mmCIF file of C-alpha atoms in Angstrom:
data_model
loop_
_atom_site.group_PDB
_atom_site.id
_atom_site.type_symbol
_atom_site.label_atom_id
_atom_site.label_comp_id
_atom_site.label_asym_id
_atom_site.label_seq_id
_atom_site.Cartn_x
_atom_site.Cartn_y
_atom_site.Cartn_z
ATOM 1 C CA MET A 186 25.581 -78.163 4.147
ATOM 2 C CA ARG A 187 25.132 -74.658 5.505
ATOM 3 C CA ILE A 188 23.971 -75.054 9.099
ATOM 4 C CA ALA A 189 22.840 -72.303 11.457
ATOM 5 C CA ILE A 190 22.964 -73.063 15.177
ATOM 6 C CA VAL A 191 20.839 -70.889 17.462
ATOM 7 C CA GLY A 192 22.436 -70.677 20.897
ATOM 8 C CA ALA A 193 26.069 -70.638 22.024
ATOM 9 C CA GLY A 194 25.802 -72.343 25.383
ATOM 10 C CA ILE A 195 27.693 -75.556 26.021
ATOM 11 C CA VAL A 196 25.188 -77.557 23.930
ATOM 12 C CA GLY A 197 25.389 -75.119 21.005
ATOM 13 C CA VAL A 198 29.188 -74.960 21.011
ATOM 14 C CA THR A 199 29.634 -78.752 21.182
ATOM 15 C CA THR A 200 27.037 -79.163 18.421
ATOM 16 C CA ALA A 201 29.004 -76.702 16.303
ATOM 17 C CA TYR A 202 32.138 -78.782 16.921
ATOM 18 C CA GLU A 203 30.569 -82.073 15.822
ATOM 19 C CA LEU A 204 28.927 -80.597 12.731
ATOM 20 C CA SER A 205 32.081 -78.780 11.664
ATOM 21 C CA GLN A 206 34.014 -82.036 12.117
ATOM 22 C CA ASP A 207 31.620 -83.542 9.572
ATOM 23 C CA GLY A 208 32.567 -80.859 7.076
ATOM 24 C CA HIS A 209 29.531 -78.605 7.321
ATOM 25 C CA GLU A 210 29.667 -74.814 7.021
ATOM 26 C CA VAL A 211 28.524 -73.724 10.488
ATOM 27 C CA THR A 212 27.311 -70.345 11.756
ATOM 28 C CA VAL A 213 26.399 -69.911 15.446
ATOM 29 C CA LEU A 214 23.900 -67.183 16.394
ATOM 30 C CA GLU A 215 23.811 -65.922 19.984
ATOM 31 C CA HIS A 216 22.019 -62.943 21.535
ATOM 32 C CA HIS A 217 24.568 -62.680 24.375
ATOM 33 C CA PRO A 218 27.992 -61.070 23.777
ATOM 34 C CA GLY A 219 29.871 -64.383 24.078
ATOM 35 C CA VAL A 220 29.615 -68.139 24.590
ATOM 36 C CA ALA A 221 28.234 -69.750 27.752
ATOM 37 C CA CYS A 222 26.640 -66.545 29.051
ATOM 38 C CA GLY A 223 23.269 -68.072 29.975
ATOM 39 C CA THR A 224 22.527 -71.422 31.645
ATOM 40 C CA SER A 225 26.128 -72.557 31.039
ATOM 41 C CA PHE A 226 27.637 -69.512 32.758
ATOM 42 C CA ALA A 227 28.081 -70.649 36.371
ATOM 43 C CA ASN A 228 26.640 -74.139 36.737
ATOM 44 C CA ALA A 229 27.861 -76.697 39.274
ATOM 45 C CA GLY A 230 30.257 -78.281 36.780
ATOM 46 C CA VAL A 231 29.387 -81.865 37.764
ATOM 47 C CA LEU A 232 30.222 -84.665 35.296
ATOM 48 C CA ALA A 233 28.723 -87.737 36.964
ATOM 49 C CA PRO A 234 26.733 -89.984 34.586
ATOM 50 C CA GLY A 235 25.416 -92.105 37.450
ATOM 51 C CA TYR A 236 23.780 -89.061 39.028
ATOM 52 C CA VAL A 237 22.145 -87.689 35.881
ATOM 53 C CA THR A 238 18.520 -88.432 36.714
ATOM 54 C CA PRO A 239 15.049 -87.174 35.754
ATOM 55 C CA TRP A 240 13.592 -84.730 38.236
ATOM 56 C CA ALA A 241 10.250 -86.489 37.745
ATOM 57 C CA ALA A 242 10.581 -89.480 40.072
ATOM 58 C CA PRO A 243 8.296 -91.506 42.360
ATOM 59 C CA GLY A 244 7.735 -89.742 45.668
ATOM 60 C CA VAL A 245 9.186 -86.416 44.524
ATOM 61 C CA PRO A 246 5.888 -84.471 44.689
ATOM 62 C CA TRP A 247 5.423 -85.427 48.357
ATOM 63 C CA LYS A 248 9.050 -84.599 49.135
ATOM 64 C CA VAL A 249 8.580 -81.202 47.495
ATOM 65 C CA LEU A 250 5.451 -80.471 49.535
ATOM 66 C CA ALA A 251 7.140 -81.562 52.758
ATOM 67 C CA GLY A 252 10.238 -79.532 51.930
ATOM 68 C CA LEU A 253 8.249 -76.335 51.480
ATOM 69 C CA LEU A 254 7.893 -76.195 55.250
ATOM 70 C CA SER A 255 11.692 -76.108 55.619
ATOM 71 C CA ARG A 256 13.770 -72.940 55.497
ATOM 72 C CA HIS A 257 16.327 -74.881 53.480
ATOM 73 C CA ALA A 258 13.936 -76.453 50.971
ATOM 74 C CA ALA A 259 15.553 -77.843 47.823
ATOM 75 C CA VAL A 260 12.549 -76.775 45.695
ATOM 76 C CA ARG A 261 10.807 -73.396 45.841
ATOM 77 C CA PHE A 262 8.036 -71.636 43.968
ATOM 78 C CA GLY A 263 8.544 -68.116 42.670
ATOM 79 C CA PRO A 264 5.938 -65.427 41.959
ATOM 80 C CA ARG A 265 5.224 -66.716 38.423
ATOM 81 C CA TRP A 266 4.482 -70.312 39.484
ATOM 82 C CA PRO A 267 0.798 -70.260 38.321
ATOM 83 C CA LEU A 268 2.054 -69.901 34.736
ATOM 84 C CA ALA A 269 3.852 -73.225 35.171
ATOM 85 C CA LEU A 270 0.697 -75.174 36.114
ATOM 86 C CA PRO A 271 0.333 -76.984 32.731
ATOM 87 C CA TRP A 272 3.986 -78.020 32.921
ATOM 88 C CA LEU A 273 3.563 -79.118 36.559
ATOM 89 C CA ALA A 274 0.565 -81.274 35.610
ATOM 90 C CA ARG A 275 2.661 -83.142 33.034
ATOM 91 C CA PHE A 276 5.507 -83.391 35.519
ATOM 92 C CA LEU A 277 3.217 -85.035 38.091
ATOM 93 C CA ARG A 278 2.034 -87.580 35.515
ATOM 94 C CA ALA A 279 5.667 -88.513 34.834
ATOM 95 C CA CYS A 280 6.410 -89.195 38.521
ATOM 96 C CA ASN A 281 5.857 -92.949 38.319
ATOM 97 C CA ALA A 282 8.272 -95.837 38.640
ATOM 98 C CA ASN A 283 8.107 -97.112 35.042
ATOM 99 C CA THR A 284 8.613 -93.718 33.415
ATOM 100 C CA TYR A 285 11.407 -92.837 35.832
ATOM 101 C CA ALA A 286 13.292 -96.107 35.289
ATOM 102 C CA ARG A 287 13.046 -95.824 31.512
ATOM 103 C CA HIS A 288 14.202 -92.214 31.424
ATOM 104 C CA ARG A 289 16.993 -92.683 33.944
ATOM 105 C CA GLN A 290 18.461 -95.502 31.875
ATOM 106 C CA ALA A 291 18.268 -93.328 28.737
ATOM 107 C CA LEU A 292 19.931 -90.375 30.467
ATOM 108 C CA TYR A 293 22.694 -92.590 31.833
ATOM 109 C CA ALA A 294 23.402 -93.931 28.338
ATOM 110 C CA LEU A 295 23.555 -90.389 26.965
ATOM 111 C CA ALA A 296 25.716 -89.113 29.845
ATOM 112 C CA SER A 297 28.134 -92.038 29.448
ATOM 113 C CA LEU A 298 28.426 -91.379 25.716
ATOM 114 C CA SER A 299 28.991 -87.719 26.512
ATOM 115 C CA GLN A 300 31.784 -88.541 28.952
ATOM 116 C CA GLU A 301 33.486 -90.723 26.352
ATOM 117 C CA ARG A 302 33.148 -88.052 23.676
ATOM 118 C CA LEU A 303 34.423 -85.336 26.010
ATOM 119 C CA ALA A 304 37.483 -87.449 26.828
ATOM 120 C CA ASP A 305 38.153 -87.943 23.115
ATOM 121 C CA ILE A 306 37.888 -84.214 22.383
ATOM 122 C CA GLN A 307 40.158 -83.427 25.322
ATOM 123 C CA GLN A 308 42.733 -85.905 24.072
ATOM 124 C CA ARG A 309 42.770 -84.076 20.736
ATOM 125 C CA LEU A 310 42.517 -80.453 21.871
ATOM 126 C CA ALA A 311 43.664 -80.381 25.528
ATOM 127 C CA LEU A 312 41.326 -77.500 26.399
ATOM 128 C CA ALA A 313 41.609 -75.894 29.840
ATOM 129 C CA ASP A 314 38.678 -76.846 32.090
ATOM 130 C CA GLU A 315 40.007 -76.902 35.711
ATOM 131 C CA ARG A 316 39.047 -80.561 36.013
ATOM 132 C CA ALA A 317 39.113 -82.312 39.387
ATOM 133 C CA PRO A 318 38.385 -86.085 39.467
ATOM 134 C CA GLY A 319 35.921 -87.740 41.831
ATOM 135 C CA TYR A 320 32.487 -87.052 43.318
ATOM 136 C CA LEU A 321 31.513 -87.686 46.942
ATOM 137 C CA VAL A 322 27.913 -87.724 48.175
ATOM 138 C CA LEU A 323 27.855 -86.816 51.874
ATOM 139 C CA VAL A 324 25.165 -88.354 54.084
ATOM 140 C CA ARG A 325 24.591 -86.901 57.542
ATOM 141 C CA SER A 326 22.784 -89.843 59.178
ATOM 142 C CA ALA A 327 22.230 -93.587 58.919
ATOM 143 C CA ARG A 328 18.627 -92.886 57.953
ATOM 144 C CA GLU A 329 19.768 -90.795 54.990
ATOM 145 C CA LEU A 330 22.064 -93.573 53.820
ATOM 146 C CA GLN A 331 19.185 -96.038 54.040
ATOM 147 C CA ARG A 332 17.073 -93.749 51.846
ATOM 148 C CA CYS A 333 19.898 -93.855 49.272
ATOM 149 C CA ARG A 334 19.689 -97.647 48.937
ATOM 150 C CA SER A 335 17.191 -97.648 46.081
ATOM 151 C CA GLY A 336 19.399 -95.210 44.160
ATOM 152 C CA LEU A 337 22.429 -97.429 44.797
ATOM 153 C CA ALA A 338 20.511 -100.407 43.428
ATOM 154 C CA VAL A 339 20.017 -98.416 40.222
ATOM 155 C CA LEU A 340 23.754 -97.675 40.085
ATOM 156 C CA ASP A 341 24.376 -101.415 40.463
ATOM 157 C CA SER A 342 22.013 -102.196 37.583
ATOM 158 C CA LEU A 343 23.736 -99.612 35.386
ATOM 159 C CA GLY A 344 27.218 -100.865 36.243
ATOM 160 C CA VAL A 345 28.355 -97.602 37.840
ATOM 161 C CA ARG A 346 31.423 -97.919 40.082
ATOM 162 C CA TYR A 347 30.998 -96.545 43.609
ATOM 163 C CA ARG A 348 32.146 -97.121 47.179
ATOM 164 C CA ILE A 349 30.214 -96.667 50.412
ATOM 165 C CA LEU A 350 32.522 -94.904 52.884
ATOM 166 C CA ASP A 351 32.437 -94.333 56.619
ATOM 167 C CA GLN A 352 33.483 -91.021 58.203
ATOM 168 C CA ALA A 353 37.171 -91.874 58.032
ATOM 169 C CA GLY A 354 36.897 -92.891 54.388
ATOM 170 C CA CYS A 355 35.168 -89.630 53.507
ATOM 171 C CA ARG A 356 37.970 -87.647 55.128
ATOM 172 C CA LEU A 357 40.593 -89.598 53.224
ATOM 173 C CA VAL A 358 38.892 -88.465 50.000
ATOM 174 C CA GLU A 359 38.243 -84.924 51.274
ATOM 175 C CA PRO A 360 40.682 -84.082 54.110
ATOM 176 C CA GLY A 361 39.311 -80.548 54.487
ATOM 177 C CA LEU A 362 35.872 -81.633 55.735
ATOM 178 C CA ALA A 363 34.987 -79.999 59.039
ATOM 179 C CA HIS A 364 34.468 -82.177 62.113
ATOM 180 C CA SER A 365 31.675 -79.995 63.470
ATOM 181 C CA ALA A 366 28.982 -81.020 60.958
ATOM 182 C CA PRO A 367 27.195 -84.372 61.428
ATOM 183 C CA LEU A 368 28.674 -86.944 59.048
ATOM 184 C CA HIS A 369 27.607 -90.583 58.901
ATOM 185 C CA GLY A 370 29.427 -91.526 55.706
ATOM 186 C CA GLY A 371 29.370 -91.076 51.973
ATOM 187 C CA ILE A 372 29.084 -92.561 48.498
ATOM 188 C CA HIS A 373 32.172 -92.033 46.343
ATOM 189 C CA LEU A 374 32.066 -92.172 42.537
ATOM 190 C CA PRO A 375 35.720 -92.332 41.394
ATOM 191 C CA ASP A 376 34.907 -92.120 37.668
ATOM 192 C CA ALA A 377 32.968 -88.847 37.994
ATOM 193 C CA ALA A 378 34.505 -85.368 38.008
ATOM 194 C CA VAL A 379 33.848 -81.649 38.163
ATOM 195 C CA ALA A 380 35.079 -79.175 35.537
ATOM 196 C CA ASN A 381 34.552 -75.572 34.478
ATOM 197 C CA CYS A 382 31.861 -75.636 31.788
ATOM 198 C CA ARG A 383 32.244 -72.000 30.722
ATOM 199 C CA LEU A 384 36.037 -72.163 30.494
ATOM 200 C CA TYR A 385 35.783 -75.271 28.325
ATOM 201 C CA ALA A 386 33.174 -73.631 26.059
ATOM 202 C CA GLN A 387 35.384 -70.580 25.604
ATOM 203 C CA GLY A 388 38.360 -72.730 24.630
ATOM 204 C CA LEU A 389 36.278 -74.797 22.205
ATOM 205 C CA ARG A 390 34.905 -71.635 20.622
ATOM 206 C CA GLN A 391 38.437 -70.335 19.995
ATOM 207 C CA HIS A 392 39.362 -73.637 18.350
ATOM 208 C CA LEU A 393 36.221 -73.569 16.190
ATOM 209 C CA ALA A 394 36.843 -69.989 15.085
ATOM 210 C CA ARG A 395 40.292 -71.044 13.862
ATOM 211 C CA GLN A 396 38.618 -73.872 11.934
ATOM 212 C CA GLY A 397 36.276 -71.479 10.128
ATOM 213 C CA VAL A 398 33.117 -71.680 12.247
ATOM 214 C CA ARG A 399 31.436 -68.260 12.342
ATOM 215 C CA PHE A 400 30.080 -66.854 15.596
ATOM 216 C CA ARG A 401 27.634 -63.947 15.418
ATOM 217 C CA PHE A 402 27.142 -62.537 18.905
ATOM 218 C CA GLU A 403 24.566 -59.980 20.033
ATOM 219 C CA THR A 404 22.368 -61.358 17.276
ATOM 220 C CA GLN A 405 18.726 -62.158 17.993
ATOM 221 C CA VAL A 406 16.681 -64.543 15.878
ATOM 222 C CA LEU A 407 13.281 -62.979 15.203
ATOM 223 C CA GLY A 408 11.670 -65.663 13.078
ATOM 224 C CA VAL A 409 12.145 -68.846 11.043
ATOM 225 C CA GLN A 410 10.702 -69.794 7.665
ATOM 226 C CA PRO A 411 11.223 -73.549 7.144
ATOM 227 C CA GLY A 412 11.723 -75.291 3.841
ATOM 228 C CA ALA A 413 14.358 -76.893 1.652
ATOM 229 C CA SER A 414 16.298 -73.728 2.405
ATOM 230 C CA VAL A 415 15.579 -72.270 5.846
ATOM 231 C CA ARG A 416 15.295 -68.501 6.106
ATOM 232 C CA LEU A 417 16.047 -66.860 9.447
ATOM 233 C CA THR A 418 15.271 -63.245 10.208
ATOM 234 C CA VAL A 419 17.901 -61.908 12.599
ATOM 235 C CA ARG A 420 18.563 -58.569 14.241
ATOM 236 C CA ALA A 421 22.026 -57.253 15.094
ATOM 237 C CA ALA A 422 23.068 -53.700 15.947
ATOM 238 C CA GLY A 423 19.451 -52.644 15.541
ATOM 239 C CA ASP A 424 19.141 -53.847 11.938
ATOM 240 C CA ALA A 425 17.050 -56.803 10.750
ATOM 241 C CA THR A 426 18.544 -58.990 8.032
ATOM 242 C CA ALA A 427 17.966 -62.440 6.528
ATOM 243 C CA LEU A 428 20.168 -65.521 6.785
ATOM 244 C CA GLU A 429 19.787 -68.586 4.554
ATOM 245 C CA ALA A 430 20.756 -72.093 5.685
ATOM 246 C CA ASP A 431 20.104 -75.676 4.662
ATOM 247 C CA ARG A 432 19.388 -76.623 8.286
ATOM 248 C CA VAL A 433 18.830 -74.734 11.515
ATOM 249 C CA VAL A 434 19.532 -76.375 14.891
ATOM 250 C CA PHE A 435 18.016 -74.847 18.025
ATOM 251 C CA CYS A 436 20.271 -75.198 21.072
ATOM 252 C CA THR A 437 18.765 -72.409 23.171
ATOM 253 C CA GLY A 438 16.948 -72.331 26.486
ATOM 254 C CA PRO A 439 13.230 -71.774 27.104
ATOM 255 C CA ASP A 440 13.239 -68.895 24.591
ATOM 256 C CA ALA A 441 13.173 -71.535 21.831
ATOM 257 C CA GLN A 442 9.434 -71.888 22.427
ATOM 258 C CA ARG A 443 8.853 -68.382 21.048
ATOM 259 C CA LEU A 444 10.395 -69.372 17.713
ATOM 260 C CA LEU A 445 9.143 -72.956 17.474
ATOM 261 C CA ARG A 446 5.505 -72.411 18.470
ATOM 262 C CA PRO A 447 4.598 -70.631 15.181
ATOM 263 C CA LEU A 448 5.927 -73.731 13.373
ATOM 264 C CA GLY A 449 3.439 -75.947 15.194
ATOM 265 C CA LEU A 450 6.047 -77.379 17.584
ATOM 266 C CA ARG A 451 5.146 -77.781 21.264
ATOM 267 C CA LEU A 452 8.314 -77.859 23.293
ATOM 268 C CA ARG A 453 6.962 -77.729 26.873
ATOM 269 C CA LEU A 454 10.079 -76.282 28.471
ATOM 270 C CA GLU A 455 10.004 -74.636 31.890
ATOM 271 C CA PRO A 456 12.865 -72.433 33.156
ATOM 272 C CA VAL A 457 13.568 -74.069 36.513
ATOM 273 C CA TRP A 458 15.974 -71.645 38.160
ATOM 274 C CA GLY A 459 19.144 -72.743 39.913
ATOM 275 C CA TYR A 460 21.425 -70.777 42.239
ATOM 276 C CA THR A 461 25.195 -70.802 42.624
ATOM 277 C CA LEU A 462 27.715 -69.100 44.865
ATOM 278 C CA THR A 463 31.317 -68.846 43.658
ATOM 279 C CA ALA A 464 34.212 -67.576 45.777
ATOM 280 C CA ARG A 465 37.999 -67.718 45.968
ATOM 281 C CA LEU A 466 39.535 -69.989 48.568
ATOM 282 C CA ARG A 467 41.858 -68.240 50.988
ATOM 283 C CA HIS A 468 45.147 -69.946 51.856
ATOM 284 C CA GLU A 469 47.140 -67.340 53.772
ATOM 285 C CA ASP A 470 46.386 -68.906 57.174
ATOM 286 C CA LEU A 471 44.948 -72.242 56.065
ATOM 287 C CA PRO A 472 46.502 -75.520 54.850
ATOM 288 C CA GLU A 473 47.381 -75.666 51.179
ATOM 289 C CA ASP A 474 44.666 -78.290 50.553
ATOM 290 C CA ALA A 475 41.921 -76.195 52.186
ATOM 291 C CA GLY A 476 38.507 -76.455 50.594
ATOM 292 C CA PRO A 477 37.155 -79.337 48.520
ATOM 293 C CA ARG A 478 39.527 -81.346 46.356
ATOM 294 C CA ALA A 479 36.904 -82.229 43.751
ATOM 295 C CA GLY A 480 33.093 -82.504 43.774
ATOM 296 C CA LEU A 481 30.702 -83.171 46.637
ATOM 297 C CA MET A 482 26.947 -83.364 47.113
ATOM 298 C CA ASP A 483 25.184 -82.769 50.424
ATOM 299 C CA GLU A 484 22.432 -85.378 50.209
ATOM 300 C CA ARG A 485 20.183 -83.718 52.793
ATOM 301 C CA TYR A 486 20.084 -80.282 51.175
ATOM 302 C CA LYS A 487 20.743 -81.343 47.543
ATOM 303 C CA VAL A 488 23.574 -78.817 47.287
ATOM 304 C CA ALA A 489 26.762 -79.491 45.281
ATOM 305 C CA LEU A 490 30.229 -78.123 46.063
ATOM 306 C CA SER A 491 32.820 -78.071 43.283
ATOM 307 C CA ARG A 492 36.525 -77.226 43.246
ATOM 308 C CA LEU A 493 37.321 -75.098 40.190
ATOM 309 C CA GLY A 494 40.959 -74.072 40.279
ATOM 310 C CA GLN A 495 41.442 -71.813 43.299
ATOM 311 C CA ARG A 496 37.708 -71.266 43.696
ATOM 312 C CA VAL A 497 34.797 -73.190 45.153
ATOM 313 C CA ARG A 498 31.334 -73.201 43.604
ATOM 314 C CA VAL A 499 28.247 -74.070 45.629
ATOM 315 C CA ALA A 500 25.119 -74.923 43.624
ATOM 316 C CA GLY A 501 21.574 -75.784 44.598
ATOM 317 C CA SER A 502 17.873 -74.946 44.664
ATOM 318 C CA ALA A 503 15.220 -75.525 42.025
ATOM 319 C CA GLU A 504 12.870 -72.565 41.714
ATOM 320 C CA VAL A 505 9.728 -72.967 39.619
ATOM 321 C CA GLY A 506 8.132 -69.737 38.448
ATOM 322 C CA GLY A 507 11.117 -67.602 39.368
ATOM 323 C CA VAL A 508 12.087 -64.224 37.981
ATOM 324 C CA ALA A 509 15.457 -63.376 36.436
ATOM 325 C CA GLY A 510 17.735 -61.382 38.706
ATOM 326 C CA ARG A 511 15.556 -61.779 41.817
ATOM 327 C CA LEU A 512 17.452 -63.833 44.400
ATOM 328 C CA HIS A 513 15.473 -65.687 47.046
ATOM 329 C CA GLY A 514 17.176 -65.002 50.372
ATOM 330 C CA ALA A 515 16.498 -68.470 51.791
ATOM 331 C CA SER A 516 18.020 -70.163 48.732
ATOM 332 C CA VAL A 517 21.191 -68.092 49.115
ATOM 333 C CA ALA A 518 21.252 -68.855 52.843
ATOM 334 C CA THR A 519 21.137 -72.595 52.112
ATOM 335 C CA LEU A 520 24.214 -72.337 49.879
ATOM 336 C CA HIS A 521 26.108 -70.514 52.642
ATOM 337 C CA LYS A 522 24.936 -73.006 55.277
ATOM 338 C CA VAL A 523 26.199 -76.049 53.376
ATOM 339 C CA LEU A 524 29.521 -74.359 52.573
ATOM 340 C CA GLU A 525 30.060 -73.305 56.190
ATOM 341 C CA ASP A 526 28.985 -76.707 57.530
ATOM 342 C CA TRP A 527 31.669 -78.542 55.559
ATOM 343 C CA PHE A 528 34.361 -75.907 54.908
ATOM 344 C CA PRO A 529 33.898 -73.144 57.506
ATOM 345 C CA GLY A 530 35.867 -69.926 57.079
ATOM 346 C CA GLN A 531 37.710 -71.113 53.970
ATOM 347 C CA ILE A 532 36.522 -68.559 51.401
ATOM 348 C CA ASP A 533 37.441 -64.949 50.765
ATOM 349 C CA ARG A 534 34.077 -63.353 51.544
ATOM 350 C CA GLY A 535 34.937 -60.260 49.536
ATOM 351 C CA SER A 536 35.123 -62.400 46.374
ATOM 352 C CA VAL A 537 31.662 -64.022 46.624
ATOM 353 C CA GLN A 538 29.609 -63.915 43.422
ATOM 354 C CA TYR A 539 26.005 -65.083 43.145
ATOM 355 C CA TRP A 540 24.307 -66.367 40.010
ATOM 356 C CA LYS A 541 20.766 -67.423 39.168
ATOM 357 C CA GLY A 542 20.239 -69.237 35.901
ATOM 358 C CA ALA A 543 17.239 -70.640 34.023
ATOM 359 C CA ARG A 544 17.646 -74.351 33.365
ATOM 360 C CA PRO A 545 15.362 -75.444 30.492
ATOM 361 C CA MET A 546 13.582 -78.512 31.860
ATOM 362 C CA ARG A 547 11.081 -80.789 30.149
ATOM 363 C CA PRO A 548 8.381 -82.217 32.432
ATOM 364 C CA ASP A 549 9.444 -85.862 32.048
ATOM 365 C CA GLY A 550 13.227 -85.554 31.900
ATOM 366 C CA PRO A 551 15.094 -86.375 28.663
ATOM 367 C CA PRO A 552 16.083 -83.674 26.167
ATOM 368 C CA VAL A 553 14.825 -83.676 22.571
ATOM 369 C CA ILE A 554 17.496 -84.259 19.927
ATOM 370 C CA GLY A 555 17.111 -84.492 16.158
ATOM 371 C CA ALA A 556 14.758 -83.589 13.328
ATOM 372 C CA THR A 557 11.402 -82.101 14.288
ATOM 373 C CA GLY A 558 9.506 -83.061 11.143
ATOM 374 C CA VAL A 559 9.344 -79.411 10.070
ATOM 375 C CA PRO A 560 11.528 -79.135 6.935
ATOM 376 C CA GLY A 561 15.042 -77.999 7.811
ATOM 377 C CA VAL A 562 14.361 -77.521 11.551
ATOM 378 C CA TRP A 563 16.340 -79.560 14.094
ATOM 379 C CA VAL A 564 16.621 -79.295 17.881
ATOM 380 C CA ASN A 565 19.028 -80.144 20.697
ATOM 381 C CA LEU A 566 17.058 -78.829 23.676
ATOM 382 C CA GLY A 567 15.857 -79.402 27.226
ATOM 383 C CA HIS A 568 18.943 -80.655 29.075
ATOM 384 C CA SER A 569 17.833 -79.179 32.400
ATOM 385 C CA SER A 570 20.631 -78.880 34.989
ATOM 386 C CA SER A 571 22.664 -81.601 33.203
ATOM 387 C CA GLY A 572 23.642 -79.740 30.036
ATOM 388 C CA TRP A 573 27.355 -79.945 30.809
ATOM 389 C CA ALA A 574 27.111 -83.675 31.527
ATOM 390 C CA LEU A 575 25.059 -84.376 28.377
ATOM 391 C CA ALA A 576 26.363 -81.835 25.857
ATOM 392 C CA CYS A 577 29.054 -83.791 23.996
ATOM 393 C CA GLY A 578 26.917 -86.910 23.682
ATOM 394 C CA SER A 579 23.878 -84.934 22.546
ATOM 395 C CA ALA A 580 25.954 -83.167 19.904
ATOM 396 C CA ARG A 581 27.259 -86.502 18.630
ATOM 397 C CA LEU A 582 23.740 -87.958 18.405
ATOM 398 C CA LEU A 583 22.481 -84.967 16.437
ATOM 399 C CA ALA A 584 25.429 -85.047 14.028
ATOM 400 C CA ASP A 585 25.034 -88.786 13.472
ATOM 401 C CA GLN A 586 21.317 -88.435 12.754
ATOM 402 C CA LEU A 587 21.864 -85.528 10.379
ATOM 403 C CA ALA A 588 24.505 -87.545 8.503
ATOM 404 C CA GLY A 589 22.309 -90.664 8.409
ATOM 405 C CA ARG A 590 24.881 -92.686 10.378
ATOM 406 C CA PRO A 591 24.042 -95.368 12.950
ATOM 407 C CA CYS A 592 23.922 -93.856 16.451
ATOM 408 C CA PRO A 593 25.943 -95.379 19.315
ATOM 409 C CA ILE A 594 22.912 -95.437 21.653
ATOM 410 C CA ASP A 595 19.144 -95.697 21.266
ATOM 411 C CA VAL A 596 17.833 -92.288 20.144
ATOM 412 C CA ARG A 597 14.141 -93.048 20.635
ATOM 413 C CA PRO A 598 13.925 -91.579 24.175
ATOM 414 C CA PHE A 599 15.091 -88.236 22.735
ATOM 415 C CA ASP A 600 12.848 -88.251 19.654
ATOM 416 C CA ALA A 601 11.830 -84.733 18.600
ATOM 417 C CA GLN A 602 9.024 -85.869 16.298
ATOM 418 C CA GLY A 603 6.598 -85.921 19.235
ATOM 419 C CA MET A 604 6.769 -82.137 19.458
ATOM 420 C CA ARG A 605 4.239 -81.858 16.602
#
């Protein structure tokens, strides 16, 4: 079949890979000048299936309200937050134990499938991705560790391998940790990893181009006419033209709502903004193993630190109702605080780059993957901050459904038919 994919982030590129592997003629449409230029551009890079969880969880609303009084709050509200009120109402309804448990199990199954599929692709293609194995959750007090117990019970039920470490154990895993910050212990996930999402997407795109997949960059989709043959109106270089396809798969961010709403599809995506800081590590007067070895999470501030080659990336904050390009000073300060607490003076300050990206989040958690019920229109959307961890598995599920093959996991939690 002729398949058009809208969006060349990590989800769009992996979807293109799976569909081209099945023998389809694939064209990828992207309004940016290259792959992974949006939400996939500078994410945390964490690949930890056990920590892929719905944001909607019991107790989260009260934690958010309490955190607003803190300068280093994990969740903030931007100037456009009133526009998110309908989404927030649905989010609050999803913050119950039954919904959370069901969705966390579904996301873990999808993330585990994704990890397996990613490993298989890497075995075949050996794409560069600056991978570093392991993920360590740092807890600053005994009280924090106690609050983690319910989450550890979930890891036990899912069969996720982990170790609870004391201070000495944490420093064996990450020798560069400073002694000045309070450290009670940590939770180490040896099967998790961090890797460079954008670098991987660029390598996969080059492979796909050699295999005949067409990429049309700086091309905006203006409208979709569904049917046995789908007609897309696109604009490139100022000119509007038509593109015919047997199927169209939407792998974009919140902008998908603009195109799907006229088709009677209610997506309910909110761009929850995340922040990252990326900087080179300096080694001229520091030990060779300065900085993090792999991935860490500061449990108190919900900030991740990732080793990507000779750089460190610090990621955190969830901003509802934010505005593109407008950095919240307190959110940036939190990233610097966590970095300096654990690895003080170890970055080249002249190399610091900041990024703020819109993570397309559904109010209850899981993405939507598959046929929408509108003829010829398929979706692979709503992966929130876990797109990198879920991309390869999501692409496999979509390809299997399109081919009519049995899927390796239950697809019902990701059903797109409910969008109508």
